[in-house]
Coordinates of C-alpha atoms and ligand atoms in Angstrom, one line a residue:
M149 CA 0.1 -0.3 -0.1
S150 CA 1.8 3.2 -0.7
E151 CA 1.8 6.2 1.3
S152 CA -0.8 8.1 0.0
N153 CA -3.5 5.1 0.0
H154 CA -2.6 4.6 3.8
N155 CA -3.2 8.4 4.4
A156 CA -6.7 8.0 2.8
D157 CA -8.0 5.0 4.7
F158 CA -7.1 6.8 7.9
Y159 CA -8.7 9.7 7.3
N160 CA -11.7 8.1 5.8
D161 CA -11.8 5.9 9.0
N162 CA -11.7 8.6 11.3
D163 CA -15.1 10.4 12.0
D164 CA -13.6 13.6 13.5
Y165 CA -11.9 14.4 10.3
V166 CA -12.7 17.8 9.0
P167 CA -10.9 18.2 5.4
Y168 CA -9.5 22.0 4.9
V169 CA -11.9 24.5 3.5
P170 CA -10.1 27.7 2.3
I171 CA -11.6 30.6 4.5
K172 CA -12.9 32.3 1.7
Q173 CA -15.1 29.6 0.2
R174 CA -16.2 28.7 3.6
R175 CA -17.7 32.5 3.8
L176 CA -18.8 32.3 0.6
E177 CA -20.5 28.7 1.5
K178 CA -22.4 30.1 4.3
L179 CA -23.6 33.4 2.3
H180 CA -25.1 30.9 -0.2
K181 CA -26.8 29.0 2.7
Y182 CA -28.1 32.1 4.5
A183 CA -29.2 33.7 1.0
K184 CA -31.2 30.4 0.2
Q185 CA -33.2 30.7 3.4
R186 CA -33.9 33.8 3.5
R187 CA -35.3 33.8 -0.4
V188 CA -37.0 30.3 0.1
V189 CA -40.7 30.7 1.7
D190 CA -42.0 28.0 3.6
P191 CA -45.5 26.9 2.0
T192 CA -46.6 25.3 5.4
P193 CA -48.2 27.8 7.1
K194 CA -47.2 27.8 11.3
E195 CA -49.7 26.5 13.8
E196 CA -49.9 29.6 16.1
N197 CA -47.8 27.8 19.3
E198 CA -45.3 26.1 17.0
E199 CA -41.8 26.2 18.3
E200 CA -40.1 28.5 16.9
S201 CA -37.6 27.5 14.4
T202 CA -33.5 28.1 15.1
A203 CA -33.2 28.7 11.4
P204 CA -33.2 32.6 10.1
G205 CA -36.3 33.9 9.1
T206 CA -39.8 35.4 10.8
R207 CA -40.2 34.7 14.1
T208 CA -43.8 35.9 15.4
N209 CA -42.7 36.6 18.9
V210 CA -39.4 38.8 18.2
S211 CA -39.9 42.1 16.5
L212 CA -38.6 42.8 13.0
L213 CA -36.5 45.5 14.1
D214 CA -34.7 43.1 16.7
Q215 CA -34.7 40.2 14.2
A216 CA -32.5 42.6 12.0
V217 CA -30.3 43.7 14.6
E218 CA -29.7 39.9 15.4
N219 CA -29.2 38.9 12.2
R220 CA -26.7 41.5 11.4
K221 CA -24.9 40.6 14.7
N222 CA -24.6 37.6 13.3
N223 CA -23.5 38.5 10.3
L224 CA -26.5 36.7 8.6
I225 CA -27.6 39.1 5.8
P226 CA -26.0 38.4 2.8
E227 CA -24.3 40.8 0.8
K228 CA -25.9 42.8 -1.6
T229 CA -25.3 42.1 -5.0
E230 CA -23.6 45.0 -7.4
E231 CA -27.3 45.4 -9.1
E232 CA -28.9 45.6 -5.7
K233 CA -26.2 48.2 -4.8
R234 CA -26.5 50.5 -7.7
L235 CA -30.6 50.5 -7.6
E236 CA -30.3 51.4 -4.0
E237 CA -28.1 54.4 -4.9
E238 CA -30.2 55.6 -7.8
K239 CA -33.3 55.3 -5.7
R240 CA -31.7 57.7 -2.9
I241 CA -29.9 60.2 -5.7
E242 CA -33.8 60.4 -7.0
E243 CA -35.3 60.7 -3.5
A244 CA -32.5 63.2 -2.6
Q245 CA -33.2 65.3 -5.8
A246 CA -37.4 65.1 -5.4
R247 CA -37.0 66.4 -1.4
H248 CA -34.7 69.6 -2.9
K249 CA -37.5 70.0 -5.8
A250 CA -40.6 70.5 -4.0
L251 CA -42.5 73.4 -5.4
V252 CA -44.3 75.3 -2.9
S253 CA -44.6 78.7 -1.5
V254 CA -43.0 79.0 1.8
Q255 CA -46.2 80.6 2.9
E256 CA -47.8 77.4 1.7
A257 CA -45.5 75.2 3.3
A258 CA -44.9 76.9 6.6
A259 CA -49.0 77.4 7.1
G260 CA -49.5 73.6 6.1
V261 CA -51.7 74.6 3.4
H262 CA -52.4 71.4 1.3
Y263 CA -55.2 71.3 -1.5
T264 CA -56.8 68.3 -2.5
E265 CA -59.0 68.8 -4.9
P266 CA -58.8 70.2 -8.4
M267 CA -59.9 73.7 -9.4
K268 CA -63.6 73.7 -10.9
T269 CA -64.4 75.6 -14.3
S270 CA -67.5 75.6 -16.0
W271 CA -66.3 73.9 -18.9
Q272 CA -67.2 70.5 -19.7
P273 CA -66.9 67.9 -22.5
P274 CA -70.0 67.6 -24.6
R275 CA -72.7 65.7 -23.6
F276 CA -71.9 62.7 -26.0
V277 CA -68.8 62.6 -25.0
R278 CA -69.5 62.2 -21.3
E279 CA -71.8 59.7 -22.0
Q280 CA -69.0 57.2 -23.8
S281 CA -67.1 54.8 -21.8
E282 CA -63.6 55.1 -20.2
A283 CA -62.8 52.4 -22.7
E284 CA -64.3 54.8 -26.1
H285 CA -61.8 57.7 -24.5
E286 CA -58.8 55.0 -24.3
I287 CA -59.6 53.6 -28.0
V288 CA -59.2 57.4 -28.8
R289 CA -55.8 58.0 -27.0
K290 CA -54.3 55.1 -28.4
K291 CA -55.1 56.0 -32.2
Y292 CA -53.0 59.6 -31.5
H293 CA -50.4 57.5 -29.2
I294 CA -51.5 59.6 -26.0
I295 CA -50.7 57.9 -22.7
V296 CA -52.7 59.6 -19.9
E297 CA -51.7 58.8 -16.1
G298 CA -53.4 60.1 -13.1
E299 CA -57.0 59.9 -11.4
N300 CA -60.3 60.3 -13.3
P301 CA -58.8 61.3 -16.9
V302 CA -60.6 63.9 -19.2
P303 CA -61.7 62.2 -22.0
P304 CA -59.7 63.0 -25.2
L305 CA -61.4 65.5 -27.9
N306 CA -60.0 65.1 -31.6
N307 CA -61.8 68.2 -33.1
F308 CA -61.8 71.9 -31.5
R309 CA -66.0 71.9 -32.2
D310 CA -66.3 69.8 -29.4
M311 CA -64.2 71.8 -27.1
K312 CA -66.5 74.6 -27.4
F313 CA -64.3 77.5 -28.4
P314 CA -66.2 80.7 -29.9
Q315 CA -66.8 80.9 -33.3
P316 CA -63.9 83.9 -34.1
I317 CA -61.5 81.3 -32.4
L318 CA -62.6 78.4 -34.5
D319 CA -62.4 80.8 -37.9
Y320 CA -58.9 82.1 -36.5
L321 CA -57.5 78.5 -36.4
K322 CA -58.9 77.9 -39.8
E323 CA -57.3 80.8 -41.1
K324 CA -53.8 79.5 -39.5
K325 CA -54.7 76.1 -41.1
I326 CA -54.9 74.2 -37.6
M327 CA -57.6 71.9 -38.6
K328 CA -57.4 69.5 -36.2
P329 CA -56.0 69.0 -33.1
T330 CA -52.5 67.8 -32.6
P331 CA -52.5 64.9 -30.2
I332 CA -50.8 67.0 -27.4
Q333 CA -54.3 69.0 -27.9
T334 CA -56.6 66.5 -28.3
Q335 CA -55.7 65.4 -24.6
G336 CA -54.1 68.6 -23.2
L337 CA -56.8 71.4 -24.1
P338 CA -59.7 69.0 -22.5
V339 CA -57.7 68.5 -19.5
A340 CA -56.9 72.0 -19.2
L341 CA -60.4 73.5 -19.6
S342 CA -61.9 71.3 -17.2
G343 CA -59.2 73.0 -14.6
R344 CA -57.1 70.0 -14.0
D345 CA -53.7 70.0 -13.2
M346 CA -51.3 69.0 -15.8
I347 CA -48.0 67.8 -16.6
G348 CA -47.7 68.0 -20.6
I349 CA -45.2 66.2 -22.2
A350 CA -44.7 66.8 -26.2
F351 CA -41.9 67.0 -28.2
T352 CA -40.8 70.4 -29.7
G353 CA -43.2 71.7 -32.4
S354 CA -46.3 69.8 -31.4
G355 CA -48.6 72.3 -30.9
K356 CA -47.9 72.6 -27.0
T357 CA -48.4 76.3 -27.2
L358 CA -52.0 76.4 -28.0
A359 CA -52.7 73.8 -25.7
F360 CA -51.7 76.0 -22.8
S361 CA -52.6 79.6 -24.5
L362 CA -56.4 78.8 -25.2
P363 CA -57.4 77.7 -21.9
L364 CA -56.3 81.0 -20.5
L365 CA -57.6 82.9 -22.7
M366 CA -61.0 81.4 -22.3
L367 CA -60.3 81.8 -18.7
A368 CA -59.8 85.2 -19.1
L369 CA -63.2 85.9 -21.3
E370 CA -65.0 84.1 -18.3
A371 CA -63.8 86.2 -15.7
E372 CA -64.2 89.4 -17.7
V373 CA -67.5 88.6 -18.8
R374 CA -68.7 87.9 -15.1
L375 CA -67.0 91.0 -13.7
P376 CA -64.7 93.5 -16.1
L377 CA -61.2 93.8 -14.6
T378 CA -60.4 97.5 -13.7
R379 CA -57.5 99.3 -12.8
G380 CA -54.9 97.2 -10.6
E381 CA -56.9 94.5 -11.1
G382 CA -55.4 90.9 -12.3
P383 CA -54.1 89.0 -14.1
V384 CA -56.4 86.1 -14.2
G385 CA -53.8 83.7 -15.5
M386 CA -50.0 83.9 -16.2
I387 CA -47.7 81.9 -18.4
I388 CA -43.8 81.9 -17.3
C389 CA -41.2 80.6 -20.3
P390 CA -37.5 80.3 -20.1
S391 CA -36.7 83.0 -22.8
R392 CA -37.7 86.5 -23.6
E393 CA -38.3 85.3 -27.4
L394 CA -40.5 82.5 -26.2
A395 CA -42.6 84.8 -23.9
R396 CA -42.7 87.3 -26.8
Q397 CA -44.0 84.5 -29.4
T398 CA -46.6 83.2 -26.9
Y399 CA -47.5 86.7 -25.7
E400 CA -48.2 87.5 -29.5
N401 CA -50.7 84.5 -29.9
L402 CA -52.7 85.6 -27.4
C403 CA -52.8 89.0 -28.5
Q404 CA -53.6 87.8 -31.8
M405 CA -56.6 85.7 -30.6
A406 CA -57.8 88.0 -28.0
E407 CA -57.8 90.6 -30.9
C408 CA -60.2 88.3 -33.3
L409 CA -62.4 88.1 -30.2
E410 CA -62.7 91.7 -30.0
K411 CA -63.7 92.2 -33.2
D412 CA -66.5 89.8 -33.3
G413 CA -68.0 91.5 -30.2
F414 CA -66.7 90.1 -27.5
P415 CA -65.2 92.0 -24.6
P416 CA -61.5 93.4 -25.2
L417 CA -59.0 91.3 -23.1
R418 CA -55.6 92.7 -22.2
A419 CA -52.1 90.7 -22.0
L420 CA -48.7 91.8 -20.4
L421 CA -45.7 91.0 -22.0
C422 CA -43.2 91.1 -18.7
I423 CA -39.5 90.3 -20.1
G424 CA -36.2 91.5 -19.2
G425 CA -34.8 94.3 -21.8
I426 CA -37.9 96.0 -22.6
D427 CA -39.4 99.1 -21.3
M428 CA -42.5 98.2 -19.0
R429 CA -43.6 101.7 -19.1
E430 CA -44.9 101.2 -23.2
Q431 CA -47.5 98.9 -21.4
G432 CA -48.8 101.3 -18.8
D433 CA -51.8 101.5 -20.5
V434 CA -52.6 97.4 -19.7
L435 CA -50.9 97.9 -16.4
T436 CA -53.8 100.9 -15.6
R437 CA -56.7 99.0 -17.3
G438 CA -56.5 95.5 -15.4
I439 CA -54.3 92.8 -16.8
H440 CA -56.1 89.2 -17.9
M441 CA -53.2 87.7 -18.9
V442 CA -49.5 87.9 -18.1
V443 CA -46.8 86.2 -20.3
A444 CA -43.2 86.6 -18.4
T445 CA -39.7 85.4 -17.8
P446 CA -39.1 84.8 -14.3
G447 CA -36.5 87.7 -13.6
R448 CA -38.6 90.5 -14.7
L449 CA -41.7 88.9 -13.5
M450 CA -40.4 88.5 -9.5
D451 CA -39.2 92.3 -10.1
M452 CA -42.6 93.4 -11.2
L453 CA -44.2 91.4 -7.9
T454 CA -41.7 92.9 -5.4
K455 CA -42.4 96.2 -7.0
K456 CA -46.1 95.8 -6.5
K457 CA -46.6 96.7 -10.5
F458 CA -49.3 94.2 -10.4
N459 CA -50.4 91.1 -8.0
L460 CA -51.6 87.6 -7.8
D461 CA -54.8 88.0 -6.1
I462 CA -57.0 86.8 -8.6
C463 CA -54.5 84.7 -10.5
K464 CA -56.1 81.3 -11.0
Y465 CA -53.8 79.5 -13.6
L466 CA -50.4 79.1 -14.0
C467 CA -48.7 77.3 -16.7
M468 CA -44.6 76.9 -17.1
D469 CA -43.7 76.5 -20.5
E470 CA -40.1 74.5 -20.7
A471 CA -40.3 73.7 -17.5
D472 CA -37.1 71.9 -17.0
R473 CA -35.5 74.6 -19.1
M474 CA -36.2 77.0 -16.5
I475 CA -35.1 74.4 -13.8
D476 CA -32.1 74.2 -15.6
M477 CA -31.3 77.7 -16.0
G478 CA -31.4 78.2 -12.6
F479 CA -34.8 80.0 -12.2
E480 CA -36.0 77.3 -9.8
E481 CA -35.7 79.9 -6.7
D482 CA -37.3 82.7 -8.6
V483 CA -40.4 80.3 -9.4
R484 CA -40.7 79.3 -5.9
N485 CA -40.5 83.1 -4.7
I486 CA -43.2 83.5 -7.5
M487 CA -45.5 81.2 -5.8
S488 CA -45.6 82.6 -3.2
Y489 CA -47.4 85.6 -4.0
F490 CA -50.6 83.5 -5.1
K491 CA -53.5 84.1 -2.5
S492 CA -55.7 81.1 -3.4
Q493 CA -55.8 77.7 -5.0
R494 CA -54.6 77.9 -9.2
Q495 CA -54.9 75.1 -11.6
T496 CA -50.8 74.6 -12.5
L497 CA -49.5 73.4 -15.6
L498 CA -46.1 72.1 -16.7
F499 CA -44.9 72.0 -20.0
S500 CA -41.9 70.4 -21.8
A501 CA -40.3 68.6 -24.6
T502 CA -38.1 66.9 -22.4
M503 CA -39.5 65.5 -18.6
P504 CA -37.2 63.8 -16.7
K505 CA -38.0 62.8 -13.4
K506 CA -37.0 65.5 -11.4
I507 CA -39.7 67.7 -12.8
Q508 CA -42.2 65.6 -12.0
D509 CA -40.9 65.5 -8.5
F510 CA -40.6 69.1 -8.6
A511 CA -44.5 69.2 -9.3
L512 CA -45.4 66.7 -6.8
S513 CA -46.2 69.0 -4.0
A514 CA -47.6 72.0 -6.2
L515 CA -49.9 69.9 -8.4
V516 CA -53.7 68.8 -7.3
K517 CA -54.4 65.1 -8.9
P518 CA -52.4 66.1 -11.7
L519 CA -52.8 64.6 -15.1
V520 CA -49.5 63.7 -16.8
V521 CA -50.2 63.8 -20.9
N522 CA -47.5 62.1 -22.8
V523 CA -47.3 61.6 -26.5
G524 CA -44.2 59.9 -27.0
R525 CA -41.5 59.1 -24.7
A526 CA -40.4 61.9 -22.7
G527 CA -37.0 63.5 -24.4
A528 CA -37.5 61.5 -27.3
A529 CA -36.4 63.1 -30.2
N530 CA -39.0 64.3 -33.1
L531 CA -39.6 61.3 -35.6
D532 CA -40.1 64.2 -38.4
V533 CA -36.4 65.2 -38.0
I534 CA -33.9 63.2 -40.2
Q535 CA -30.9 63.5 -38.0
E536 CA -27.4 62.7 -39.6
V537 CA -24.4 62.6 -37.7
E538 CA -20.8 62.9 -39.3
Y539 CA -17.6 63.0 -37.8
V540 CA -15.9 66.4 -38.6
K541 CA -12.4 67.0 -37.2
Q542 CA -12.2 70.5 -35.3
E543 CA -10.1 72.4 -38.1
A544 CA -12.3 71.2 -40.7
K545 CA -15.5 72.3 -39.3
M546 CA -15.8 75.7 -40.7
V547 CA -15.4 74.5 -44.6
Y548 CA -17.5 71.7 -43.9
L549 CA -20.1 73.9 -42.7
L550 CA -20.1 75.8 -46.3
E551 CA -20.7 72.4 -47.6
C552 CA -23.6 71.3 -45.6
L553 CA -25.2 74.5 -46.2
Q554 CA -25.7 73.3 -49.6
K555 CA -28.0 70.1 -48.7
T556 CA -31.2 71.9 -48.2
P557 CA -32.6 75.5 -49.2
P558 CA -32.8 78.0 -46.6
P559 CA -34.0 78.8 -43.9
V560 CA -31.1 77.1 -41.9
L561 CA -30.1 77.3 -38.1
V562 CA -26.7 76.7 -37.0
F563 CA -26.1 76.1 -33.9
A564 CA -22.7 76.5 -31.2
E565 CA -22.3 75.9 -27.8
N566 CA -20.2 79.3 -27.2
K567 CA -20.8 82.9 -28.0
N568 CA -17.2 83.1 -29.6
D569 CA -18.1 80.4 -31.9
V570 CA -21.4 81.7 -33.2
D571 CA -19.2 85.3 -33.8
D572 CA -16.6 83.4 -35.6
I573 CA -19.2 81.2 -37.5
H574 CA -21.2 84.6 -38.4
E575 CA -18.4 86.6 -39.7
Y576 CA -17.0 83.6 -41.7
L577 CA -20.4 83.2 -43.4
L578 CA -20.7 86.7 -43.9
L579 CA -17.3 86.5 -45.6
K580 CA -18.3 84.0 -48.1
G581 CA -21.6 85.7 -48.9
V582 CA -24.0 83.8 -46.7
E583 CA -26.9 86.4 -46.0
A584 CA -26.3 85.3 -42.0
V585 CA -27.2 86.6 -38.9
A586 CA -26.4 85.7 -35.3
I587 CA -27.9 85.6 -32.0
H588 CA -26.3 84.8 -28.6
G589 CA -26.6 85.9 -24.7
G590 CA -23.9 88.7 -25.4
K591 CA -25.8 90.5 -27.9
S592 CA -28.1 93.5 -26.7
Q593 CA -32.0 93.0 -27.1
D594 CA -32.1 95.0 -30.3
E595 CA -29.7 92.9 -31.9
R596 CA -31.4 89.7 -30.8
E597 CA -34.8 90.8 -32.1
F598 CA -33.4 92.4 -35.4
A599 CA -32.0 88.8 -35.9
I600 CA -34.9 86.7 -35.1
R601 CA -36.9 89.0 -37.2
S602 CA -35.1 89.1 -40.4
F603 CA -34.5 85.4 -40.1
K604 CA -38.3 84.8 -39.5
T605 CA -39.5 86.8 -42.4
F606 CA -37.3 85.0 -44.7
K607 CA -34.9 88.1 -45.1
K608 CA -31.9 86.2 -44.1
D609 CA -31.2 82.6 -45.0
V610 CA -29.1 81.6 -41.8
L611 CA -29.3 81.9 -38.3
V612 CA -26.4 81.0 -36.3
A613 CA -27.0 80.7 -32.2
T614 CA -26.2 79.2 -29.2
D615 CA -28.9 77.1 -27.3
V616 CA -30.6 80.7 -26.3
A617 CA -32.5 80.3 -29.6
S618 CA -33.4 76.8 -29.3
K619 CA -35.9 76.8 -26.7
G620 CA -39.1 76.6 -27.7
L621 CA -38.6 79.3 -30.5
D622 CA -41.1 78.6 -33.6
F623 CA -39.1 79.4 -36.6
A624 CA -41.5 78.2 -39.4
E625 CA -40.3 76.2 -42.3
I626 CA -36.8 76.1 -40.8
Q627 CA -35.3 73.0 -43.4
H628 CA -32.4 72.1 -41.5
V629 CA -30.7 72.5 -38.5
I630 CA -26.6 72.1 -38.2
N631 CA -25.1 71.3 -34.9
Y632 CA -21.5 72.7 -35.3
D633 CA -20.7 71.2 -32.0
M634 CA -22.7 68.8 -30.2
P635 CA -24.2 70.1 -27.2
K636 CA -23.0 68.6 -23.5
E637 CA -26.5 67.2 -22.6
I638 CA -28.7 65.1 -24.6
E639 CA -31.9 67.3 -23.5
D640 CA -30.3 70.3 -25.6
Y641 CA -29.8 68.0 -29.0
V642 CA -33.3 67.2 -28.6
H643 CA -34.3 70.8 -28.4
R644 CA -32.3 72.0 -31.1
I645 CA -32.8 69.5 -33.8
G646 CA -36.9 69.8 -32.8
R647 CA -36.6 73.4 -34.3
T648 CA -37.1 71.8 -37.6
G649 CA -39.5 68.8 -38.4
R650 CA -42.5 71.2 -36.9
S651 CA -46.0 70.7 -37.8
G652 CA -45.8 67.4 -39.4
K653 CA -43.4 68.6 -42.2
T654 CA -39.7 66.5 -42.6
G655 CA -36.6 68.5 -41.4
I656 CA -33.1 67.5 -41.4
A657 CA -30.3 67.8 -38.7
T658 CA -26.9 67.5 -39.3
T659 CA -24.3 67.1 -36.2
F660 CA -20.7 67.4 -36.4
I661 CA -19.1 65.0 -33.8
N662 CA -15.4 64.6 -32.8
Q663 CA -13.4 63.3 -30.1
H664 CA -13.9 66.8 -28.1
C665 CA -17.4 65.3 -27.4
S666 CA -17.5 63.0 -24.0
E667 CA -18.3 59.4 -24.5
Q668 CA -21.3 59.8 -22.4
I669 CA -22.9 62.1 -25.0
R670 CA -21.7 60.0 -27.8
L671 CA -23.6 57.0 -26.1
D672 CA -26.9 59.0 -25.5
L673 CA -27.0 60.2 -29.1
K674 CA -26.4 56.7 -30.6
H675 CA -29.5 55.4 -28.5
L676 CA -31.6 58.4 -29.4
L677 CA -30.6 57.5 -33.2
R678 CA -31.5 54.1 -32.6
E679 CA -34.9 54.7 -30.8
A680 CA -35.8 57.0 -33.5
K681 CA -35.3 54.3 -36.2
Q682 CA -32.2 56.8 -37.5
R683 CA -29.0 55.6 -39.0
V684 CA -26.1 55.0 -36.3
P685 CA -22.9 56.1 -37.9
P686 CA -19.9 53.2 -37.7
F687 CA -18.0 55.4 -35.5
L688 CA -21.0 55.4 -32.5
A689 CA -21.8 51.9 -33.4
A690 CA -18.4 50.6 -32.8
M691 CA -18.9 52.3 -29.3
E692 CA -18.5 49.7 -26.6
D693 CA -22.2 50.1 -24.7
P694 CA -21.9 49.4 -21.1
S695 CA -26.1 49.4 -21.2
E696 CA -25.8 46.4 -23.6
K697 CA -22.9 44.6 -21.6
Y698 CA -24.9 44.8 -18.5
G699 CA -28.4 44.3 -20.0
L700 CA -29.3 47.8 -18.4
S701 CA -32.5 49.3 -19.9
G702 CA -34.4 53.0 -19.5
G703 CA -31.4 55.2 -19.2
C704 CA -31.2 58.1 -16.9
T705 CA -34.1 59.3 -14.6
F706 CA -32.7 62.3 -14.3
C707 CA -31.5 63.8 -17.6
G708 CA -33.4 61.3 -19.8
G709 CA -30.6 60.3 -21.5
L710 CA -30.6 57.0 -22.6
G711 CA -27.0 55.8 -22.8
H712 CA -26.1 56.3 -18.9
R713 CA -27.8 55.7 -15.7
I714 CA -28.4 58.3 -13.0
N715 CA -25.1 57.8 -10.9
E716 CA -23.0 58.5 -13.8
C717 CA -25.4 61.3 -15.4
P718 CA -23.1 64.2 -16.6
K719 CA -25.5 66.9 -15.9
L720 CA -26.5 66.0 -12.3
E721 CA -23.0 66.3 -11.7
Q722 CA -22.7 69.5 -13.0
Q723 CA -25.3 70.7 -11.1
R724 CA -24.3 69.4 -7.9
R725 CA -20.6 71.3 -8.8
Q726 CA -22.7 74.2 -9.4
Q727 CA -24.4 74.0 -5.9
M728 CA -21.2 73.3 -4.2
S729 CA -19.4 76.5 -5.3
G730 CA -22.4 78.4 -4.8
I731 CA -22.4 77.3 -1.3
M732 CA -18.6 77.7 -1.0
S733 CA -19.1 81.5 -2.3
G734 CA -21.7 81.7 0.4
R735 CA -24.9 82.1 -2.3
N736 CA -27.8 80.3 -2.5
A737 CA -27.4 77.6 -4.8
G738 CA -30.0 77.7 -7.9
G739 CA -30.9 81.1 -7.4
G740 CA -31.9 82.8 -11.1
G741 CA -31.1 86.1 -9.9
G742 CA -32.6 88.7 -12.5
N743 CA -31.4 87.4 -15.9
D744 CA -33.7 85.9 -18.4
F745 CA -31.5 84.1 -20.2
Ligands
AMP1592 P1 -45.4 74.4 -31.0 O1 -45.4 73.4 -30.8 O2 -46.9 75.1 -29.6 O3 -44.4 75.5 -30.7 O4 -46.1 74.8 -32.6 C1 -45.4 74.7 -33.4 C2 -46.2 75.3 -34.8 O5 -47.3 74.1 -34.9 C3 -46.6 76.7 -34.8 O6 -46.4 77.2 -35.6 C4 -48.3 76.4 -34.8 O7 -49.2 77.7 -35.2 C5 -48.6 75.1 -35.4 N1 -49.4 74.1 -34.9 C6 -50.0 74.6 -33.5 N2 -51.2 73.6 -33.6 C7 -51.5 73.1 -34.8 C8 -52.4 72.0 -35.4 N3 -53.6 71.2 -34.9 N4 -52.5 72.3 -36.6 C9 -51.7 72.6 -37.3 N5 -50.7 73.2 -37.0 C10 -50.3 73.8 -35.6

């Protein structure tokens, strides 16, 4: 018998023998054992007085807290998997964001005022619609790809007549070639007209401006008919926009509709444009005769409210257009301050093309039983835009831009991230004989207005702009959007390309990218292109994608980017950095100050 066999027999015969198992493996086995015990649920019901099992699990006479402490002491709780840890981390970040973003006035919060029922209006859908079942309403929603979430949804209406607008408004719409409501109007208008709070998510160019302007107009008309406004009274409702241009556009639409009503014998309705860079004395007449509607940017609005030029005592309607932009641009504190001027409950509507979770959290405490109306994924790109992404070296961009301008007839919009680039491109195009104008935050109000006017009226072919011009501006007929650079955040990309492909027309967006773009944004772009069924260029297709590797889906709940998760969100990181620097310099982080850009 060999030595080794001898040893084996010896060990086999010896009952006390315990084979050596390395400590790492022993720990692992222990963990597996307890994980199994924790997850297996005993299917046989226990007798009331049944003897307690010694195995870890639920014991009826020991509190869960004590059990948890005991388990922890005995190291019985299995370690969390990487995936569990990651999800927990995401949840923690999201909850912290939600707490930070609550949108309530300080007074209401202090007094514990909490509205529980939505506002009531005299409007209701036609009888035949009221008599339809919810299932029938759902068929209409399905047809137009509308998703509604929330208690007691309001039925969708797919023609303006059923919405009971006065004849001059129906004529005005017809004259503007607006024959049928778009999906966001089909659902958004009935929701807003019936007084419900709402979060409206719709891609750019989908007609959301009308969805919140018309209900305001109707509310103003009803108030005026009931009891005409006099000096110092009003507004009845208010729309807040993140940029001056966007505010002016919405204001002009409201004025046109009010004019149509007046021409037809309805009482005059007065709107006030409340934005930075204009002389408010020019609207002194409106201020003295009582204001029905205000369209404002946050900075100037705060200024006017502080100076008591008007008040929100009878204001019952508040709409925030491009609400996510507003928060991003640092207006959060201003908006919160504005809230404190309300004297009673108001109907609140938040509209945006992109609606990351932070806005829904932001709205949580301000909205009463809101309906979330969603047409298309929040943050998704407009499907009427053909997106072309090209790899262009930094030094070749300018020359290639000239070539790109040949792709379509004018008008063409060129976006660049910073002011200097906008000025350089503008100068280069002028040198090459292109009829171009430029707009950015460093230009005077007059220069900006001139640029926009001449571009809108087709006197100039190309508008070169920073992201200022991308935020909700409605330039008709834009054929082509060129992104001279890729914005740092995917939401900005969605807003930029959304300037074309409006009102059901097809547009083109060309984006230059190169090694200067971060990997994160390239991944977000890759996902967005795929989602919109666009061609993914080889240099993006070849990128290694962690979400594919680890089977993660759903993207970032903070910014809506599909190529990363919230714990890697560059935008959140940037916001934190800003908050930190705000704290370090002793300022209140996130305060918007008085600037309107
Ligand atoms: P918005 O998304 O509000 O910026 O609107 C984009 C453009 O669509 C504007 O020029 C509107 O005049 C136009 N529009 C709005 N509603 C409709 C509609 N129901 N049918 C056709 N065009 C519309």
